[in-house]
Short mmCIF file of C-alpha atoms in Angstrom, two decimals:
data_model
loop_
_atom_site.label_atom_id
_atom_site.label_comp_id
_atom_site.label_asym_id
_atom_site.label_seq_id
_atom_site.Cartn_x
_atom_site.Cartn_y
_atom_site.Cartn_z
CA MET C 10 -7.21 -11.63 -26.24
CA SER C 11 -4.81 -9.98 -23.81
CA ALA C 12 -4.36 -11.12 -20.21
CA LEU C 13 -3.44 -7.54 -19.28
CA PHE C 14 -6.78 -6.22 -20.50
CA GLU C 15 -9.00 -8.97 -19.18
CA PRO C 16 -11.40 -7.80 -16.43
CA PHE C 17 -10.79 -9.06 -12.91
CA THR C 18 -13.56 -9.74 -10.39
CA LEU C 19 -13.10 -9.32 -6.65
CA ARG C 20 -16.30 -9.98 -4.69
CA SER C 21 -18.92 -7.82 -6.45
CA LEU C 22 -16.34 -5.49 -7.96
CA VAL C 23 -15.24 -5.85 -11.59
CA VAL C 24 -11.97 -4.10 -12.40
CA PRO C 25 -11.91 -3.39 -16.16
CA ASN C 26 -8.28 -4.46 -16.70
CA ARG C 27 -5.15 -5.65 -14.86
CA VAL C 28 -3.21 -2.36 -15.24
CA TRP C 29 -3.31 -0.94 -11.72
CA MET C 30 -1.74 2.13 -10.17
CA ALA C 31 0.37 1.55 -7.07
CA PRO C 32 -0.08 3.99 -4.17
CA MET C 33 2.61 6.69 -4.33
CA CYS C 34 2.94 9.41 -1.70
CA GLN C 35 2.80 12.97 -3.02
CA TYR C 36 3.67 14.79 0.25
CA SER C 37 1.44 17.66 -0.85
CA ALA C 38 -1.14 18.23 1.90
CA ALA C 39 -1.16 21.03 4.45
CA PRO C 40 0.84 20.10 7.57
CA GLU C 41 -1.43 21.80 10.11
CA GLY C 42 -4.65 23.72 10.54
CA PRO C 43 -8.16 22.81 9.35
CA ASP C 44 -6.82 21.58 5.99
CA ALA C 45 -4.15 19.28 7.48
CA GLY C 46 -4.17 15.98 5.62
CA VAL C 47 -6.92 17.11 3.23
CA PRO C 48 -6.49 16.29 -0.49
CA THR C 49 -5.71 19.25 -2.73
CA ASP C 50 -6.01 20.07 -6.43
CA TRP C 51 -2.66 18.32 -6.87
CA HIS C 52 -4.08 15.03 -5.58
CA PHE C 53 -7.16 15.40 -7.78
CA THR C 54 -5.07 16.00 -10.90
CA HIS C 55 -2.61 13.24 -10.05
CA LEU C 56 -5.26 10.55 -9.62
CA ALA C 57 -7.69 11.81 -12.26
CA ALA C 58 -5.03 11.79 -14.99
CA ARG C 59 -4.32 8.08 -14.51
CA ALA C 60 -8.06 7.31 -14.57
CA THR C 61 -8.55 9.14 -17.88
CA GLY C 62 -5.41 7.39 -19.12
CA GLY C 63 -7.06 3.97 -18.96
CA THR C 64 -5.71 2.54 -15.71
CA GLY C 65 -8.13 -0.05 -14.36
CA LEU C 66 -7.64 0.45 -10.62
CA ILE C 67 -6.29 3.60 -8.96
CA LEU C 68 -4.90 3.21 -5.43
CA ALA C 69 -4.54 6.51 -3.61
CA GLU C 70 -1.34 7.00 -1.67
CA ALA C 71 -0.63 5.82 1.88
CA THR C 72 -3.12 7.82 3.94
CA ALA C 73 -2.52 8.16 7.65
CA VAL C 74 -5.06 6.84 10.13
CA SER C 75 -3.89 9.35 12.77
CA PRO C 76 -1.75 12.50 12.86
CA GLU C 77 1.24 10.61 14.30
CA GLY C 78 0.77 7.94 11.63
CA ARG C 79 1.89 10.28 8.85
CA ILE C 80 5.24 9.71 7.20
CA SER C 81 5.74 13.45 6.79
CA PRO C 82 3.71 16.41 8.09
CA ASN C 83 2.52 16.83 4.48
CA ASP C 84 0.84 13.42 4.17
CA LEU C 85 -2.83 12.81 3.50
CA GLY C 86 -5.01 11.65 6.38
CA LEU C 87 -8.35 10.07 7.16
CA TRP C 88 -8.62 10.75 10.86
CA ASN C 89 -11.44 13.28 10.48
CA ASP C 90 -14.55 13.89 8.39
CA THR C 91 -13.16 17.00 6.68
CA GLN C 92 -10.48 14.84 5.08
CA ALA C 93 -13.07 12.27 4.02
CA ALA C 94 -15.18 14.96 2.38
CA GLY C 95 -12.12 16.22 0.54
CA PHE C 96 -11.66 12.85 -1.16
CA ARG C 97 -15.22 12.74 -2.50
CA ARG C 98 -14.70 14.76 -5.68
CA ILE C 99 -11.68 12.56 -6.49
CA THR C 100 -13.53 9.29 -6.08
CA ASP C 101 -16.57 10.59 -7.97
CA PHE C 102 -14.41 11.61 -10.92
CA VAL C 103 -12.30 8.45 -11.05
CA ARG C 104 -15.37 6.23 -10.92
CA ALA C 105 -17.05 8.28 -13.65
CA GLN C 106 -14.15 7.33 -15.96
CA GLY C 107 -14.92 3.63 -15.50
CA ALA C 108 -11.94 3.00 -13.23
CA VAL C 109 -12.07 1.47 -9.75
CA VAL C 110 -10.74 3.66 -6.93
CA GLY C 111 -9.08 2.43 -3.77
CA ILE C 112 -7.09 3.83 -0.88
CA GLN C 113 -4.14 2.56 1.11
CA LEU C 114 -4.48 3.10 4.86
CA GLY C 115 -1.25 3.26 6.79
CA HIS C 116 0.67 4.23 9.88
CA ALA C 117 4.34 5.09 9.52
CA GLY C 118 5.39 3.98 13.00
CA ARG C 119 9.10 4.62 13.61
CA LYS C 120 9.54 5.98 10.06
CA ALA C 121 7.24 8.92 10.82
CA SER C 122 8.03 12.62 11.28
CA VAL C 123 10.41 13.07 8.35
CA ASP C 124 10.68 15.85 5.80
CA VAL C 125 9.43 15.64 2.22
CA PRO C 126 11.87 13.76 -0.05
CA TRP C 127 12.86 16.81 -2.12
CA ALA C 128 13.96 18.53 1.10
CA GLY C 129 16.15 15.59 2.07
CA GLY C 130 13.65 13.32 3.84
CA GLY C 131 15.44 13.57 7.19
CA PRO C 132 13.77 13.56 10.61
CA VAL C 133 11.96 16.75 11.64
CA GLY C 134 11.08 18.06 15.07
CA PRO C 135 8.33 20.26 16.49
CA GLU C 136 9.81 23.37 14.88
CA ALA C 137 8.94 21.82 11.48
CA HIS C 138 5.59 20.28 12.46
CA GLY C 139 7.24 17.04 13.62
CA TRP C 140 6.47 14.74 16.55
CA THR C 141 7.79 11.72 18.43
CA PRO C 142 7.06 8.54 16.42
CA VAL C 143 5.65 5.35 17.93
CA ALA C 144 6.70 1.77 17.24
CA PRO C 145 6.57 -1.80 18.54
CA SER C 146 9.99 -1.27 20.16
CA PRO C 147 12.13 1.82 20.94
CA LEU C 148 14.44 1.21 17.99
CA PRO C 149 15.18 4.06 15.56
CA PHE C 150 14.87 3.23 11.87
CA ASP C 151 18.40 4.45 11.17
CA GLU C 152 21.22 6.51 12.58
CA GLY C 153 20.05 10.04 13.30
CA HIS C 154 16.37 9.11 13.29
CA HIS C 155 13.98 9.60 16.18
CA VAL C 156 13.96 7.02 18.95
CA PRO C 157 10.28 6.02 18.90
CA HIS C 158 7.98 5.62 21.86
CA GLU C 159 7.22 1.94 22.50
CA LEU C 160 3.48 1.40 22.19
CA THR C 161 1.68 0.02 25.21
CA VAL C 162 -0.96 -2.66 24.74
CA GLU C 163 -3.65 -0.03 25.31
CA GLU C 164 -2.08 2.25 22.70
CA ILE C 165 -1.90 -0.64 20.23
CA GLN C 166 -5.64 -1.09 20.57
CA ARG C 167 -6.16 2.61 19.90
CA VAL C 168 -4.20 2.27 16.67
CA VAL C 169 -6.40 -0.68 15.69
CA ASP C 170 -9.41 1.54 16.36
CA ASP C 171 -7.84 4.27 14.20
CA PHE C 172 -7.65 1.86 11.26
CA ARG C 173 -11.29 0.89 11.78
CA GLU C 174 -12.47 4.49 11.80
CA ALA C 175 -10.33 5.43 8.81
CA ALA C 176 -11.83 2.54 6.85
CA ARG C 177 -15.29 3.74 7.80
CA ARG C 178 -14.44 7.20 6.48
CA ALA C 179 -12.89 5.72 3.32
CA LEU C 180 -16.22 4.09 2.52
CA ALA C 181 -18.08 7.35 3.13
CA ALA C 182 -15.56 9.07 0.84
CA GLY C 183 -16.52 6.79 -2.05
CA PHE C 184 -13.62 4.35 -2.17
CA GLN C 185 -14.33 0.85 -3.49
CA VAL C 186 -11.16 -0.90 -2.30
CA VAL C 187 -9.25 -0.44 0.94
CA GLU C 188 -5.67 -1.65 1.30
CA VAL C 189 -3.91 -2.14 4.64
CA HIS C 190 -0.30 -0.97 4.35
CA GLY C 191 1.80 -3.72 5.88
CA ALA C 192 4.91 -3.13 3.77
CA HIS C 193 8.06 -1.01 3.47
CA GLY C 194 8.95 -0.92 7.15
CA TYR C 195 5.92 1.04 8.33
CA LEU C 196 4.08 0.20 11.55
CA VAL C 197 2.24 -2.99 10.55
CA GLY C 198 5.39 -4.34 8.92
CA GLN C 199 7.44 -3.28 11.95
CA PHE C 200 5.34 -5.58 14.10
CA LEU C 201 5.74 -8.46 11.64
CA SER C 202 9.53 -8.41 11.54
CA PRO C 203 11.87 -9.52 14.34
CA HIS C 204 14.31 -6.95 12.95
CA SER C 205 12.12 -4.13 14.29
CA ASN C 206 9.96 -5.93 16.86
CA HIS C 207 11.84 -6.88 20.05
CA ARG C 208 8.77 -7.09 22.27
CA THR C 209 8.39 -9.88 24.83
CA ASP C 210 4.62 -9.63 25.33
CA ALA C 211 1.72 -10.96 23.23
CA TYR C 212 2.79 -8.77 20.30
CA GLY C 213 6.38 -9.93 19.96
CA GLY C 214 8.66 -12.94 19.80
CA SER C 215 6.90 -15.81 18.07
CA TYR C 216 5.46 -15.67 14.56
CA GLU C 217 1.96 -15.86 16.05
CA ASN C 218 2.63 -12.89 18.31
CA ARG C 219 4.33 -10.78 15.64
CA THR C 220 1.37 -11.24 13.26
CA ARG C 221 -1.25 -10.50 15.94
CA PHE C 222 -1.39 -6.72 15.37
CA ALA C 223 -1.67 -7.05 11.58
CA LEU C 224 -4.56 -9.49 11.88
CA GLN C 225 -6.32 -7.28 14.41
CA VAL C 226 -6.02 -4.37 11.98
CA VAL C 227 -7.42 -6.47 9.14
CA ASP C 228 -10.29 -7.65 11.33
CA ALA C 229 -11.09 -4.05 12.32
CA VAL C 230 -11.12 -2.91 8.70
CA ARG C 231 -13.14 -5.89 7.52
CA GLU C 232 -15.64 -5.25 10.33
CA VAL C 233 -16.72 -1.93 8.79
CA TRP C 234 -15.98 -2.66 5.12
CA PRO C 235 -18.94 -4.04 3.12
CA ASP C 236 -18.97 -7.77 2.42
CA ASP C 237 -19.34 -7.10 -1.30
CA LEU C 238 -16.19 -4.95 -1.56
CA PRO C 239 -12.58 -6.19 -1.42
CA VAL C 240 -9.82 -5.60 1.12
CA PHE C 241 -6.18 -5.70 0.00
CA PHE C 242 -3.04 -6.10 2.10
CA ARG C 243 0.32 -4.79 0.94
CA ILE C 244 3.27 -6.74 2.28
CA SER C 245 7.03 -6.65 2.01
CA ALA C 246 7.56 -10.32 1.26
CA THR C 247 11.10 -10.11 2.64
CA ASP C 248 13.26 -7.67 4.57
CA TRP C 249 16.14 -8.83 2.32
CA LEU C 250 18.12 -9.89 5.37
CA SER C 251 17.88 -13.69 5.58
CA GLU C 252 18.10 -13.89 1.76
CA ASN C 253 21.72 -12.73 2.07
CA ALA C 254 23.62 -15.84 3.15
CA ASP C 255 26.38 -13.88 4.89
CA ASP C 256 23.97 -11.64 6.80
CA ALA C 257 23.10 -13.12 10.18
CA ARG C 258 20.49 -10.51 11.10
CA GLU C 259 17.00 -11.90 11.33
CA GLY C 260 14.08 -10.38 9.45
CA TRP C 261 10.71 -11.17 7.92
CA THR C 262 11.06 -13.89 5.27
CA ALA C 263 9.39 -15.14 2.11
CA ASP C 264 8.46 -18.36 3.92
CA GLU C 265 6.58 -16.35 6.54
CA THR C 266 4.84 -14.36 3.79
CA VAL C 267 3.47 -17.55 2.24
CA ARG C 268 2.28 -18.76 5.63
CA PHE C 269 0.74 -15.39 6.44
CA ALA C 270 -1.07 -15.13 3.10
CA GLU C 271 -3.40 -17.99 3.97
CA GLU C 272 -4.13 -16.43 7.36
CA LEU C 273 -4.95 -13.12 5.70
CA ARG C 274 -7.30 -14.95 3.36
CA ALA C 275 -9.08 -16.49 6.35
CA HIS C 276 -9.49 -13.03 7.87
CA GLY C 277 -11.21 -11.61 4.78
CA VAL C 278 -8.35 -10.25 2.67
CA ASP C 279 -9.05 -10.64 -1.04
CA LEU C 280 -5.67 -9.86 -2.62
CA LEU C 281 -2.05 -9.62 -1.53
CA ASP C 282 -0.10 -6.70 -3.01
CA VAL C 283 3.44 -8.11 -2.96
CA SER C 284 6.37 -5.74 -2.58
CA THR C 285 9.65 -6.13 -0.64
CA GLY C 286 12.08 -4.28 1.62
CA GLY C 287 11.95 -0.98 3.44
CA ASN C 288 12.45 -2.16 7.02
CA ALA C 289 16.24 -2.38 7.13
CA PRO C 290 17.95 0.73 5.71
CA ARG C 291 21.09 -1.00 4.44
CA ALA C 292 19.71 -4.33 3.25
CA ARG C 293 21.34 -5.49 0.03
CA ILE C 294 18.74 -5.70 -2.73
CA ALA C 295 19.56 -6.88 -6.24
CA THR C 296 17.12 -4.90 -8.36
CA GLY C 297 16.21 -5.30 -12.02
CA PRO C 298 13.15 -5.58 -14.25
CA GLY C 299 10.44 -7.49 -12.38
CA TYR C 300 12.78 -8.33 -9.50
CA GLN C 301 9.90 -8.69 -7.02
CA VAL C 302 7.66 -10.80 -9.25
CA PRO C 303 9.05 -14.15 -7.99
CA PHE C 304 7.74 -13.35 -4.51
CA ALA C 305 4.23 -12.70 -5.84
CA GLU C 306 4.49 -15.80 -8.00
CA ARG C 307 5.35 -17.96 -5.03
CA VAL C 308 2.35 -16.73 -3.02
CA LYS C 309 0.08 -17.36 -6.01
CA ARG C 310 1.52 -20.82 -6.54
CA GLU C 311 1.46 -21.96 -2.92
CA THR C 312 -1.71 -20.32 -1.56
CA SER C 313 -5.30 -19.58 -2.55
CA LEU C 314 -4.90 -15.79 -2.28
CA PRO C 315 -4.85 -13.70 -5.49
CA VAL C 316 -1.78 -11.50 -5.87
CA ALA C 317 -0.63 -8.33 -7.59
CA ALA C 318 3.01 -7.93 -8.63
CA VAL C 319 4.96 -4.68 -8.46
CA GLY C 320 8.49 -3.43 -8.98
CA LEU C 321 10.18 -2.27 -12.21
CA ILE C 322 7.35 -3.48 -14.42
CA THR C 323 7.57 -0.99 -17.27
CA ASP C 324 7.01 -2.73 -20.60
CA PRO C 325 3.60 -3.93 -21.91
CA GLN C 326 5.01 -7.22 -23.19
CA GLN C 327 6.71 -7.79 -19.84
CA ALA C 328 3.45 -7.17 -17.99
CA GLU C 329 1.47 -9.33 -20.41
CA LYS C 330 3.92 -12.22 -19.97
CA ILE C 331 3.72 -12.06 -16.16
CA LEU C 332 -0.05 -12.43 -16.29
CA ALA C 333 -0.24 -14.88 -19.20
CA GLU C 334 2.18 -17.21 -17.39
CA GLY C 335 0.03 -17.09 -14.26
CA ARG C 336 2.71 -15.48 -12.10
CA ALA C 337 0.29 -12.82 -10.81
CA ASP C 338 -3.32 -11.74 -11.20
CA ALA C 339 -2.57 -8.05 -11.83
CA VAL C 340 0.39 -5.70 -12.12
CA LEU C 341 0.84 -2.49 -10.17
CA LEU C 342 2.77 0.30 -11.84
CA GLY C 343 4.39 3.11 -9.89
CA ARG C 344 7.03 5.37 -11.41
CA GLU C 345 6.12 4.28 -14.92
CA LEU C 346 2.66 5.79 -14.43
CA LEU C 347 4.23 8.96 -13.10
CA ARG C 348 6.18 9.23 -16.33
CA ASN C 349 3.25 8.27 -18.53
CA PRO C 350 -0.29 8.64 -17.12
CA SER C 351 -1.68 7.06 -20.33
CA TRP C 352 0.54 3.98 -20.16
CA ALA C 353 -2.53 1.73 -20.47
CA TRP C 354 -3.40 3.25 -23.88
CA HIS C 355 0.07 2.57 -25.22
CA ALA C 356 0.07 -0.94 -23.75
CA ALA C 357 -3.24 -1.74 -25.43
CA ALA C 358 -1.98 -0.49 -28.78
CA GLY C 359 1.20 -2.54 -28.43
CA LEU C 360 -0.81 -5.65 -27.63
CA ASN C 361 -3.29 -5.04 -30.47
CA VAL C 362 -6.32 -4.61 -28.23
CA ARG C 363 -8.73 -1.74 -27.81
CA GLY C 364 -7.91 0.58 -24.94
CA ARG C 365 -10.40 2.47 -22.78
CA ALA C 366 -10.59 6.24 -22.96
CA PRO C 367 -13.06 9.01 -22.19
CA GLU C 368 -15.24 10.06 -25.10
CA GLN C 369 -13.33 13.32 -25.32
CA TYR C 370 -10.09 11.40 -25.97
CA ASP C 371 -11.45 8.40 -27.83
CA TYR C 372 -10.30 9.55 -31.28
CA ALA C 373 -6.71 9.63 -29.97
CA ILE C 374 -6.53 5.87 -29.41
#
């Protein structure tokens, strides 16, 4: 038996294995017009290939809950029904391959209105379909970036409503899992961290205030998401600021992540997708194979919330060991699945278990 290829049950949903695809932005949607934010043939091919390649759960990329919530003008969206309809052929196909399909809902906050990475990823203005970002506080992400508009309390509630409506559309589009994007320095994570949240009202200052927006978003999503389907939350377990002993800047910490995990569980979250970083542009991060796994392991060890580990997990034996040792409940692969859409087949062969493939490809495995 292989831990990597053991099914995993979340509420009524049975994921066929623990090889999961992390959400990865493709920056390939139209920036304006009736097709703005609508999935294209590229998105279909990208997600379908990993489903036919044996991946157990496919998480579609960070999908904006509003136009100003996009990272780039070319991001996917779920702020209208045309976008929801565009996802339907993707979800139908992925589910027909025996995989589970989910979507990550996000809002970029102060990191919004930037160009696609292959064009430099710098801030863009109205002449390139850009806009003024919004954030908890009027603090630019980095030098040269837009100074964001500080959200009012009324505007915060509208963003919460945007997450609710996007989740409603995600269900209509055929998704089985919805993940709230609270990681990598985007809006939900910006509220969590004192590095980016300098508010003095009910949404800033204390831990309880800084987590208020995230919990309201989770509650809004859970309100419209069926009781028999799971909700995930992706978190950056640390800003990598306090972990550096000589760095006095204050950020979100691993201790707060552990505390927050139990609160998320109480609000209906079924799994914590544990990443790190992204909120402080020059934080010092010592990377290496599985460098983020210890953060997932700590949440699993100290709380009752299931976790998925991510970050330079590339080798089948490495992934198997993480799960067999109980350090996580699943592994999320990103760039490795970009390089090899059929990674799950190769992993199964290397672990001497039978992989899952469409009938048309079955003789190949």
